[in-house]
Coordinates of C-alpha atoms and ligand atoms in Angstrom, one line a residue:
M1496 CA -53.4 2.9 7.0
K1497 CA -49.6 2.9 7.0
K1498 CA -48.2 4.0 3.7
T1499 CA -45.8 1.8 1.8
V1500 CA -42.3 3.1 2.3
K1501 CA -40.9 4.4 -1.0
T1502 CA -37.5 5.8 -1.7
R1503 CA -35.8 6.8 -4.8
F1504 CA -32.4 7.4 -6.3
A1505 CA -32.4 10.5 -8.4
P1506 CA -29.0 10.9 -10.1
S1507 CA -28.3 13.6 -12.7
P1508 CA -26.5 12.2 -15.7
T1509 CA -23.6 14.6 -15.6
G1510 CA -20.7 12.2 -15.8
D1511 CA -19.5 9.2 -13.8
L1512 CA -21.5 7.5 -11.1
H1513 CA -19.5 8.6 -8.0
I1514 CA -18.9 6.2 -5.1
G1515 CA -20.8 8.7 -2.9
S1516 CA -23.8 8.5 -5.1
L1517 CA -23.7 4.7 -5.0
R1518 CA -23.7 5.0 -1.2
T1519 CA -26.7 7.3 -1.3
A1520 CA -28.4 4.7 -3.6
L1521 CA -27.5 1.9 -1.3
F1522 CA -28.9 3.6 1.9
E1523 CA -32.1 4.4 0.0
Y1524 CA -32.3 0.8 -1.2
L1525 CA -31.6 -0.6 2.2
F1526 CA -34.1 1.6 4.0
A1527 CA -36.8 0.7 1.5
K1528 CA -36.0 -3.1 1.6
H1529 CA -35.7 -3.1 5.4
N1530 CA -39.2 -1.6 5.6
G1531 CA -40.7 -3.9 3.0
G1532 CA -41.0 -0.9 0.7
E1533 CA -40.0 0.1 -2.9
F1534 CA -36.8 1.6 -4.3
L1535 CA -37.2 3.6 -7.5
L1536 CA -34.9 5.2 -10.0
R1537 CA -35.4 8.6 -11.5
I1538 CA -33.1 10.3 -14.0
E1539 CA -32.9 14.0 -13.3
D1540 CA -31.8 15.2 -16.7
T1541 CA -33.4 18.6 -17.0
D1542 CA -30.1 20.5 -17.0
Q1543 CA -29.1 20.3 -20.6
T1544 CA -25.9 22.2 -20.0
R1545 CA -24.6 19.7 -17.6
Y1546 CA -25.7 16.6 -19.5
K1547 CA -23.0 14.3 -20.5
E1548 CA -23.4 11.8 -23.3
G1549 CA -23.5 8.2 -22.1
S1550 CA -23.8 9.0 -18.4
T1551 CA -27.3 7.6 -18.1
E1552 CA -26.0 4.3 -19.3
V1553 CA -23.2 4.6 -16.7
I1554 CA -25.8 4.9 -14.0
F1555 CA -27.7 1.8 -15.2
E1556 CA -24.5 -0.2 -15.6
G1557 CA -23.2 0.9 -12.2
L1558 CA -26.4 0.0 -10.3
K1559 CA -26.6 -3.3 -12.1
W1560 CA -23.0 -4.2 -11.4
A1561 CA -23.5 -3.3 -7.7
G1562 CA -26.6 -5.4 -7.5
L1563 CA -28.9 -2.6 -6.5
D1564 CA -32.1 -3.6 -8.2
Y1565 CA -34.8 -1.0 -8.4
D1566 CA -38.5 -1.4 -8.7
N1567 CA -40.9 -0.3 -11.4
K1568 CA -38.2 -0.8 -14.1
D1569 CA -40.6 -0.2 -17.0
N1570 CA -41.5 3.2 -15.6
I1571 CA -38.3 5.0 -14.8
I1572 CA -38.9 8.7 -14.8
F1573 CA -36.8 10.8 -17.2
Q1574 CA -37.4 14.4 -16.2
S1575 CA -36.5 15.7 -19.6
K1576 CA -39.7 14.1 -20.9
R1577 CA -42.0 15.8 -18.4
T1578 CA -41.4 19.5 -19.1
E1579 CA -45.1 20.3 -19.7
I1580 CA -46.0 18.8 -16.3
Y1581 CA -43.5 21.0 -14.5
Q1582 CA -44.7 24.1 -16.5
K1583 CA -48.3 23.4 -15.6
F1584 CA -47.4 23.4 -11.8
A1585 CA -45.2 26.5 -12.2
A1586 CA -48.2 28.3 -13.8
Q1587 CA -50.4 27.2 -10.9
L1588 CA -47.8 28.6 -8.5
V1589 CA -47.8 32.0 -10.4
E1590 CA -51.6 32.0 -10.3
Q1591 CA -51.6 31.4 -6.5
D1592 CA -49.0 34.2 -6.1
D1593 CA -46.4 31.7 -4.8
A1594 CA -44.2 32.3 -7.8
Y1595 CA -43.6 35.2 -10.2
Y1596 CA -42.2 36.1 -13.5
C1597 CA -38.7 37.6 -13.6
F1598 CA -37.5 39.4 -16.7
C1599 CA -34.1 40.5 -15.4
S1600 CA -31.3 40.3 -17.9
A1601 CA -28.1 38.3 -17.2
E1602 CA -26.2 41.6 -17.1
R1603 CA -28.5 43.1 -14.5
L1604 CA -28.3 40.0 -12.4
E1605 CA -24.5 40.0 -12.7
K1606 CA -24.3 43.7 -11.6
M1607 CA -26.6 43.0 -8.7
R1608 CA -24.4 40.1 -7.6
E1609 CA -21.3 42.2 -7.8
E1610 CA -22.8 45.0 -5.7
Q1611 CA -24.0 42.5 -3.1
I1612 CA -20.6 40.9 -2.9
A1613 CA -19.0 44.4 -2.6
R1614 CA -21.5 45.0 0.3
K1615 CA -20.4 41.7 1.8
V1616 CA -23.9 40.2 1.7
A1617 CA -24.7 36.8 0.3
P1618 CA -25.8 37.1 -3.3
K1619 CA -29.6 36.7 -3.7
Y1620 CA -32.2 37.9 -6.1
D1621 CA -33.3 41.4 -5.1
R1622 CA -36.9 40.9 -6.1
H1623 CA -36.8 43.6 -8.6
C1624 CA -39.5 42.0 -10.7
L1625 CA -41.9 41.8 -7.8
N1626 CA -42.6 45.5 -8.4
L1627 CA -44.0 44.8 -11.9
S1628 CA -47.7 45.4 -12.3
K1629 CA -50.0 42.8 -13.8
E1630 CA -50.2 44.9 -17.0
E1631 CA -46.5 45.3 -17.3
I1632 CA -46.0 41.5 -16.9
G1633 CA -48.7 40.9 -19.5
E1634 CA -47.1 43.2 -22.0
K1635 CA -43.7 41.7 -21.5
L1636 CA -45.0 38.2 -22.0
K1637 CA -46.9 39.2 -25.1
A1638 CA -43.7 40.8 -26.5
G1639 CA -42.0 37.5 -25.9
E1640 CA -39.4 38.9 -23.5
P1641 CA -37.1 36.2 -22.1
H1642 CA -38.1 35.4 -18.6
V1643 CA -37.8 32.9 -15.8
I1644 CA -40.3 31.9 -13.1
R1645 CA -39.1 32.3 -9.5
M1646 CA -40.6 31.0 -6.3
K1647 CA -41.7 33.7 -3.8
I1648 CA -40.3 33.0 -0.4
S1649 CA -42.6 35.0 1.7
E1650 CA -43.6 35.2 5.3
H1651 CA -47.1 33.9 4.9
I1652 CA -45.8 30.4 4.7
S1653 CA -44.1 30.8 8.1
P1654 CA -44.6 30.4 11.0
P1655 CA -45.7 27.9 12.0
F1656 CA -44.2 25.4 9.6
E1657 CA -43.3 21.8 9.9
G1658 CA -41.8 19.7 7.3
G1659 CA -43.1 16.2 6.9
V1660 CA -46.7 16.1 8.1
S1661 CA -46.1 12.9 10.0
R1662 CA -43.6 14.7 12.3
R1663 CA -46.5 16.1 14.2
D1664 CA -47.5 12.6 15.3
K1665 CA -44.0 12.1 16.6
G1666 CA -44.2 15.2 18.8
V1667 CA -41.2 16.9 17.3
V1668 CA -40.8 20.3 18.9
N1669 CA -41.5 23.0 16.4
E1670 CA -38.6 25.3 16.8
T1671 CA -40.5 28.2 15.2
N1672 CA -42.4 28.5 18.4
N1673 CA -39.2 29.8 20.0
H1674 CA -38.8 32.3 17.3
P1675 CA -42.1 34.0 16.9
A1676 CA -42.2 35.9 13.6
P1677 CA -45.0 38.2 12.5
I1678 CA -47.4 36.8 10.1
V1679 CA -48.2 39.8 8.0
V1680 CA -50.5 38.7 5.2
G1681 CA -50.5 41.1 2.3
A1682 CA -47.6 43.1 3.8
P1683 CA -44.8 44.3 1.5
L1684 CA -43.4 41.3 -0.1
L1685 CA -39.8 42.5 0.1
R1686 CA -39.7 41.2 3.6
K1687 CA -39.0 37.5 4.3
E1688 CA -39.2 36.8 8.0
G1689 CA -39.4 33.7 10.0
I1690 CA -37.7 30.4 10.6
I1691 CA -38.3 27.2 8.8
T1692 CA -37.7 24.1 10.8
F1693 CA -37.8 20.4 9.9
H1694 CA -36.8 17.2 11.4
D1695 CA -34.0 15.5 9.5
L1696 CA -33.9 11.7 9.9
I1697 CA -30.2 11.8 10.4
R1698 CA -29.4 15.3 11.7
G1699 CA -32.4 15.9 13.9
Q1700 CA -33.9 19.3 14.0
V1701 CA -32.7 21.7 11.3
S1702 CA -33.7 25.3 11.0
F1703 CA -33.2 27.9 8.2
N1704 CA -33.9 31.6 8.3
L1705 CA -36.2 32.6 5.5
K1706 CA -34.1 35.6 5.0
E1707 CA -31.3 33.4 3.8
I1708 CA -33.4 31.7 1.2
D1709 CA -33.2 33.0 -2.4
D1710 CA -36.2 33.3 -4.6
Q1711 CA -35.2 30.2 -6.4
I1712 CA -35.7 29.9 -10.2
L1713 CA -38.3 27.2 -10.9
I1714 CA -38.5 27.5 -14.7
K1715 CA -35.5 28.6 -16.6
S1716 CA -35.6 30.9 -19.7
D1717 CA -35.4 27.8 -21.9
G1718 CA -38.6 26.5 -20.4
F1719 CA -37.0 23.7 -18.5
P1720 CA -37.6 23.3 -14.8
T1721 CA -34.8 23.6 -12.3
Y1722 CA -33.9 20.7 -10.1
H1723 CA -36.0 22.0 -7.2
L1724 CA -39.4 22.2 -9.0
A1725 CA -39.0 18.9 -10.9
N1726 CA -37.7 17.1 -7.8
V1727 CA -40.7 18.1 -5.6
I1728 CA -43.3 17.3 -8.3
D1729 CA -41.8 13.9 -9.1
D1730 CA -41.3 12.9 -5.5
H1731 CA -45.0 13.8 -4.9
E1732 CA -46.3 12.0 -8.0
S1733 CA -44.2 8.9 -7.2
E1734 CA -45.5 8.9 -3.6
I1735 CA -42.0 9.0 -2.2
T1736 CA -42.2 8.7 1.5
H1737 CA -38.5 9.2 2.4
V1738 CA -36.0 11.3 0.7
I1739 CA -32.5 10.2 1.6
R1740 CA -29.8 12.2 -0.1
A1741 CA -26.4 13.8 0.3
E1742 CA -25.8 16.6 2.7
D1743 CA -25.2 19.0 -0.3
W1744 CA -28.9 19.2 -0.7
L1745 CA -29.7 20.1 2.9
S1746 CA -30.0 23.8 2.1
S1747 CA -32.4 23.0 -0.8
T1748 CA -34.8 21.2 1.6
P1749 CA -36.5 24.4 3.0
K1750 CA -37.2 25.5 -0.6
H1751 CA -38.7 22.1 -1.3
L1752 CA -40.8 22.2 1.9
I1753 CA -42.1 25.6 0.9
L1754 CA -43.1 24.2 -2.5
Y1755 CA -44.9 21.2 -1.0
K1756 CA -46.8 23.6 1.2
A1757 CA -47.6 25.9 -1.7
L1758 CA -48.8 23.0 -3.8
G1759 CA -50.9 21.7 -0.9
W1760 CA -49.1 18.4 -0.7
D1761 CA -47.7 16.4 2.2
A1762 CA -43.9 16.5 2.2
P1763 CA -41.9 13.3 2.5
E1764 CA -39.5 12.8 5.4
F1765 CA -35.9 13.9 4.7
G1766 CA -32.6 12.5 5.7
H1767 CA -29.3 14.0 4.6
L1768 CA -26.2 11.8 4.5
S1769 CA -22.8 13.3 5.4
L1770 CA -20.1 13.4 2.8
I1771 CA -17.6 10.7 2.2
L1772 CA -14.2 12.2 3.0
A1773 CA -10.6 11.5 1.9
P1774 CA -8.1 10.6 4.6
D1775 CA -7.1 14.2 4.7
K1776 CA -10.7 15.1 5.6
S1777 CA -11.3 16.9 2.3
K1778 CA -14.2 15.9 0.0
L1779 CA -13.3 12.7 -1.7
S1780 CA -12.3 13.5 -5.3
K1781 CA -10.4 12.2 -8.2
R1782 CA -7.1 13.4 -6.9
H1783 CA -7.4 10.8 -4.1
G1784 CA -7.7 7.9 -6.6
A1785 CA -10.7 6.1 -8.0
T1786 CA -14.1 7.7 -7.3
S1787 CA -16.3 6.3 -10.0
V1788 CA -18.1 3.1 -9.5
L1789 CA -17.1 1.6 -12.9
E1790 CA -13.5 2.5 -12.1
F1791 CA -13.6 0.3 -9.0
K1792 CA -15.0 -2.4 -11.2
K1793 CA -12.1 -2.0 -13.6
L1794 CA -9.6 -2.1 -10.8
G1795 CA -10.9 -5.6 -9.9
Y1796 CA -13.1 -4.9 -6.8
L1797 CA -16.0 -7.2 -6.3
P1798 CA -19.4 -5.5 -6.2
E1799 CA -20.2 -7.4 -3.0
A1800 CA -17.1 -6.1 -1.3
L1801 CA -17.6 -2.6 -2.5
I1802 CA -21.2 -2.6 -1.3
N1803 CA -20.2 -4.0 2.1
Y1804 CA -17.5 -1.4 2.5
I1805 CA -19.6 1.6 1.6
A1806 CA -22.4 0.4 3.8
L1807 CA -20.0 0.9 6.7
L1808 CA -19.2 4.5 5.5
G1809 CA -21.6 6.3 7.8
W1810 CA -23.6 3.3 9.0
N1811 CA -22.5 1.6 12.2
P1812 CA -24.0 -1.8 12.9
G1813 CA -23.3 -1.4 16.6
T1814 CA -21.4 -4.7 16.7
E1815 CA -18.0 -5.9 15.8
Q1816 CA -19.3 -7.6 12.6
E1817 CA -17.7 -6.2 9.4
I1818 CA -18.7 -8.6 6.7
F1819 CA -22.3 -8.2 5.5
S1820 CA -23.9 -9.5 2.4
L1821 CA -26.6 -7.3 0.8
K1822 CA -29.2 -9.5 2.3
D1823 CA -27.7 -9.1 5.8
L1824 CA -27.6 -5.3 5.3
E1825 CA -31.3 -5.3 4.3
K1826 CA -32.0 -7.0 7.6
E1827 CA -29.8 -4.9 9.8
F1828 CA -29.9 -1.4 8.3
S1829 CA -31.5 1.5 10.1
L1830 CA -31.2 5.2 9.7
E1831 CA -30.8 5.6 13.5
K1832 CA -27.4 4.1 13.2
V1833 CA -26.3 6.4 10.4
Q1834 CA -23.8 8.9 11.8
K1835 CA -23.8 12.7 11.3
A1836 CA -20.1 12.9 11.0
G1837 CA -18.4 12.5 7.6
A1838 CA -17.0 9.0 6.9
I1839 CA -13.4 8.6 5.9
F1840 CA -12.8 6.5 2.8
D1841 CA -9.9 4.1 3.5
I1842 CA -8.7 2.3 0.4
N1843 CA -6.6 -0.2 2.5
K1844 CA -9.7 -1.3 4.4
L1845 CA -11.5 -1.7 1.1
D1846 CA -8.6 -3.8 -0.3
W1847 CA -8.7 -6.0 2.8
M1848 CA -12.4 -6.5 2.5
N1849 CA -12.2 -7.3 -1.2
G1850 CA -9.5 -9.8 -0.3
E1851 CA -11.9 -11.4 2.2
Y1852 CA -14.5 -11.8 -0.5
I1853 CA -12.0 -13.2 -2.9
K1854 CA -10.8 -15.8 -0.3
K1855 CA -14.4 -17.1 0.0
M1856 CA -15.2 -17.1 -3.6
D1857 CA -15.9 -20.3 -5.6
L1858 CA -12.7 -21.1 -7.6
D1859 CA -14.4 -21.5 -10.9
K1860 CA -16.1 -18.1 -10.6
L1861 CA -12.8 -16.5 -9.5
V1862 CA -11.1 -18.0 -12.6
D1863 CA -13.7 -16.6 -14.8
L1864 CA -13.4 -13.2 -13.2
C1865 CA -9.6 -13.2 -13.4
L1866 CA -9.4 -14.2 -17.0
P1867 CA -10.1 -10.8 -18.5
F1868 CA -7.4 -9.3 -16.2
L1869 CA -4.9 -11.9 -17.4
K1870 CA -5.8 -11.6 -21.0
A1871 CA -5.5 -7.8 -20.8
C1872 CA -1.8 -8.2 -19.8
P1873 CA 0.3 -7.7 -22.9
E1874 CA 2.9 -10.4 -22.1
R1875 CA 0.3 -13.1 -21.8
S1876 CA -1.7 -12.3 -24.8
P1877 CA -3.0 -13.9 -27.0
E1878 CA -1.8 -17.2 -25.5
Y1879 CA 0.5 -17.5 -22.6
S1880 CA 4.0 -18.5 -23.0
G1881 CA 7.4 -18.3 -21.3
R1882 CA 7.9 -21.9 -20.3
V1883 CA 11.5 -23.0 -20.2
E1884 CA 10.5 -26.1 -22.0
G1885 CA 7.3 -28.1 -22.7
P1886 CA 4.0 -27.1 -24.1
R1887 CA 2.5 -23.6 -23.9
G1888 CA -0.8 -23.0 -22.2
T1889 CA -3.9 -21.6 -23.8
W1890 CA -6.6 -19.5 -22.2
E1891 CA -8.9 -22.5 -22.7
D1892 CA -6.7 -24.5 -20.4
K1893 CA -8.9 -23.7 -17.4
K1894 CA -7.3 -26.6 -15.4
Y1895 CA -3.9 -24.9 -15.4
L1896 CA -5.4 -21.5 -14.7
K1897 CA -7.4 -23.0 -11.8
K1898 CA -4.2 -24.3 -10.2
I1899 CA -2.4 -21.0 -10.6
I1900 CA -5.3 -18.9 -9.3
S1901 CA -6.0 -21.2 -6.4
L1902 CA -2.4 -20.6 -5.2
E1903 CA -2.9 -16.8 -5.3
Q1904 CA -6.4 -16.8 -4.0
P1905 CA -5.5 -16.4 -0.3
R1906 CA -3.2 -13.5 -1.1
L1907 CA -5.1 -11.5 -3.7
N1908 CA -6.7 -8.2 -2.8
K1909 CA -8.0 -7.1 -6.2
L1910 CA -8.7 -9.1 -9.3
S1911 CA -6.4 -6.8 -11.2
D1912 CA -3.5 -8.0 -9.1
I1913 CA -3.8 -11.4 -10.6
A1914 CA -1.6 -10.7 -13.7
E1915 CA 1.3 -9.4 -11.7
A1916 CA 0.9 -12.0 -8.9
T1917 CA 0.9 -15.0 -11.3
A1918 CA 3.4 -13.6 -13.8
Y1919 CA 6.0 -16.3 -13.1
F1920 CA 3.6 -19.0 -14.1
F1921 CA 3.3 -17.5 -17.6
T1922 CA 6.8 -16.1 -18.3
E1923 CA 10.2 -17.2 -17.3
P1924 CA 11.1 -15.5 -14.1
Q1925 CA 13.5 -12.6 -14.4
Y1926 CA 15.7 -11.9 -11.3
E1927 CA 19.2 -10.9 -10.2
K1928 CA 21.3 -13.9 -9.2
E1929 CA 22.0 -12.2 -5.9
L1930 CA 18.4 -13.0 -4.9
L1931 CA 19.3 -16.7 -4.8
K1932 CA 21.4 -16.1 -1.7
W1933 CA 19.8 -17.0 1.6
R1934 CA 20.8 -14.7 4.4
K1935 CA 24.5 -15.4 5.3
A1936 CA 24.9 -18.1 2.6
D1937 CA 26.7 -17.2 -0.6
L1938 CA 26.1 -17.9 -4.2
K1939 CA 28.4 -20.9 -4.2
D1940 CA 26.2 -22.4 -1.5
A1941 CA 23.0 -21.7 -3.4
K1942 CA 24.5 -23.3 -6.5
E1943 CA 25.5 -26.4 -4.5
K1944 CA 22.0 -26.8 -3.1
L1945 CA 20.3 -26.3 -6.4
E1946 CA 22.6 -28.9 -8.1
F1947 CA 21.8 -31.3 -5.3
L1948 CA 18.1 -30.7 -5.8
I1949 CA 18.3 -31.2 -9.5
E1950 CA 20.0 -34.6 -8.9
K1951 CA 17.5 -35.7 -6.3
L1952 CA 14.3 -34.3 -7.7
S1953 CA 15.0 -35.9 -11.1
E1954 CA 14.5 -39.3 -9.3
I1955 CA 10.9 -38.5 -8.5
P1956 CA 8.6 -40.2 -11.1
N1957 CA 6.3 -37.8 -12.9
E1958 CA 3.1 -39.3 -11.4
D1959 CA 4.5 -38.6 -7.9
W1960 CA 5.3 -35.0 -8.6
N1961 CA 2.9 -33.2 -6.2
K1962 CA 3.3 -30.8 -3.4
N1963 CA 2.9 -33.3 -0.5
N1964 CA 5.4 -35.7 -1.9
L1965 CA 7.8 -32.9 -2.7
E1966 CA 7.5 -31.4 0.7
A1967 CA 8.1 -34.7 2.5
F1968 CA 10.9 -35.6 0.1
I1969 CA 12.8 -32.3 0.3
K1970 CA 12.3 -32.1 4.1
E1971 CA 13.8 -35.5 4.5
L1972 CA 16.8 -34.6 2.3
I1973 CA 17.3 -31.5 4.6
S1974 CA 17.1 -33.6 7.7
I1975 CA 19.3 -36.4 6.5
G1976 CA 21.9 -34.0 5.2
K1977 CA 21.6 -31.9 8.4
L1978 CA 21.1 -28.9 6.1
E1979 CA 19.6 -25.6 7.1
T1980 CA 16.0 -25.3 5.7
G1981 CA 16.4 -21.8 4.4
N1982 CA 19.6 -22.7 2.6
V1983 CA 17.6 -25.1 0.5
L1984 CA 14.1 -23.8 0.2
W1985 CA 15.1 -20.1 -0.4
P1986 CA 17.1 -20.7 -3.6
L1987 CA 14.6 -23.2 -4.7
R1988 CA 11.7 -20.8 -4.4
V1989 CA 13.6 -18.0 -6.1
A1990 CA 14.6 -20.3 -9.0
L1991 CA 11.0 -21.2 -9.5
T1992 CA 9.4 -17.8 -9.1
G1993 CA 12.1 -15.2 -9.2
R1994 CA 10.4 -13.6 -6.2
E1995 CA 11.0 -12.9 -2.6
K1996 CA 7.5 -13.6 -1.7
S1997 CA 5.3 -16.3 -3.3
P1998 CA 3.4 -19.4 -2.4
S1999 CA 5.6 -22.3 -1.1
P2000 CA 8.1 -23.8 -3.5
F2001 CA 6.3 -27.2 -3.2
E2002 CA 3.0 -25.7 -4.4
V2003 CA 4.6 -23.8 -7.2
A2004 CA 6.7 -26.8 -8.3
E2005 CA 3.5 -29.0 -8.4
V2006 CA 1.7 -26.5 -10.7
L2007 CA 4.7 -25.9 -12.9
G2008 CA 5.3 -29.6 -13.3
K2009 CA 8.5 -31.6 -13.1
E2010 CA 10.0 -30.7 -16.4
E2011 CA 9.4 -27.0 -16.1
S2012 CA 10.5 -26.9 -12.5
L2013 CA 13.8 -28.7 -13.2
G2014 CA 14.3 -26.5 -16.2
R2015 CA 14.0 -23.4 -14.0
I2016 CA 16.4 -24.8 -11.4
K2017 CA 19.0 -25.5 -14.1
K2018 CA 18.6 -22.0 -15.4
A2019 CA 19.3 -20.6 -11.9
V2020 CA 22.4 -22.7 -11.7
E2021 CA 23.5 -21.4 -15.1
K2022 CA 22.9 -17.9 -13.8
I2023 CA 25.4 -18.4 -11.0
Ligands
LIG2392 N1 -30.3 15.0 -8.9 C1 -29.8 15.1 -7.6 C2 -28.4 14.5 -7.5 O1 -27.9 14.2 -8.5 C3 -30.8 14.5 -6.6 C4 -30.8 15.0 -5.3 C5 -32.0 14.4 -4.5 O2 -31.9 13.2 -4.2 O3 -32.9 15.1 -4.3 O4 -27.9 14.3 -6.5

């Protein structure tokens, strides 16, 4: 019977939820959903020294905001609550001779490291404590000497070795056949020989030389497990079928496979995602800008857009299509189309994509989402002001906000841009009078046109003051007077907005209303 696909996101609460972690979570989620499976969340909080207050909440909030819903919500694993379980399995491994006690002091280990570095060899535990007799170990334990438990990487587990039992069905070539290594059971344990090979779902066949693998600590001196032991036990107990994680963990996988084997368990399949890179091809980090998920939220990115964008960081749909909803992604996603090369994070592309989502958004929803960004802007708080004349708006005046925001909707890339983009609707525009000049025209000409507009526009009854009438009316004035369009529309727009770029003066004038618009044009004339 085919097993239900199960993936898990297993973050450590050590700070922010990084955008790279969200992409890992997304790919795990998509793989599970695409295969009708389950996506679980597990909090890997065994490292007390790296734990950061509040970071578990940040993980929950980030996933919720991004819309990545996980299964089995009432049973999220917190590893810090399972110490006894890990210790039980560690004891079993010691019993089986697949792990051993190590009593080396920090000073000894440091000295050993220094010597190894001086000899230009990669630092690794020298297996000093493997020489201890059973009696010596017993005495030390009895005396309460501080100790750790280390896994014993030894040749009896290799060759032949295949990660992920199901690989055999798929006929993956076992590379260890090409590197025959002696199986010397009971031979001096100081030798680690052989190659460990597994099939990575993204990278294909990956091999590690056992010699390169350290005798990893499984239980630390504080009794807590290391990542490796807890990770393997929990993936097994949760019946995880596919481990999809960042490439940083690739070198841990042989250790994990050895643990699965030692514990007599089938290993899941593994896929390691390449890193997200900055445009300069270095690892994406804070110095490149926002990296944490909640920071993107604060900057006014929409979760749908961020998810869509990061899905394309490493996954190639194989078509020209770029806009994908989460549901689309669930349908289309496959690991075969995930690339091995690192993906470059391009903030401009994300901005563009966010803009696409904003354009399509329901206006009422957009207004609600923009409101906090407007309110956060000091000049518009607590109530907006800055009208030349007439009543002041209030935040409750959604009708006015709707008009303003609808004008900016096609041009907005991030929600946080809304305060700056719409500033002139809230406060009287500030600009240099030189801006009123259109190309070769001078200020005298601008003044003349604006005065002419004040005179003519005053004739329009209040109820006819809308963009279509204004456009038709002003264009007719231009044509009758044989005027140049820019000579009229440019100073008009600047008088209304104080900007070089903005929506059309007709749209702006409609939203500002007759009184306010004429007031601003008069102010411009006074300026000159
Ligand atoms: N706790 C690890 C992390 O924060 C999980 C790695 C894994 O998925 O095995 O990335």
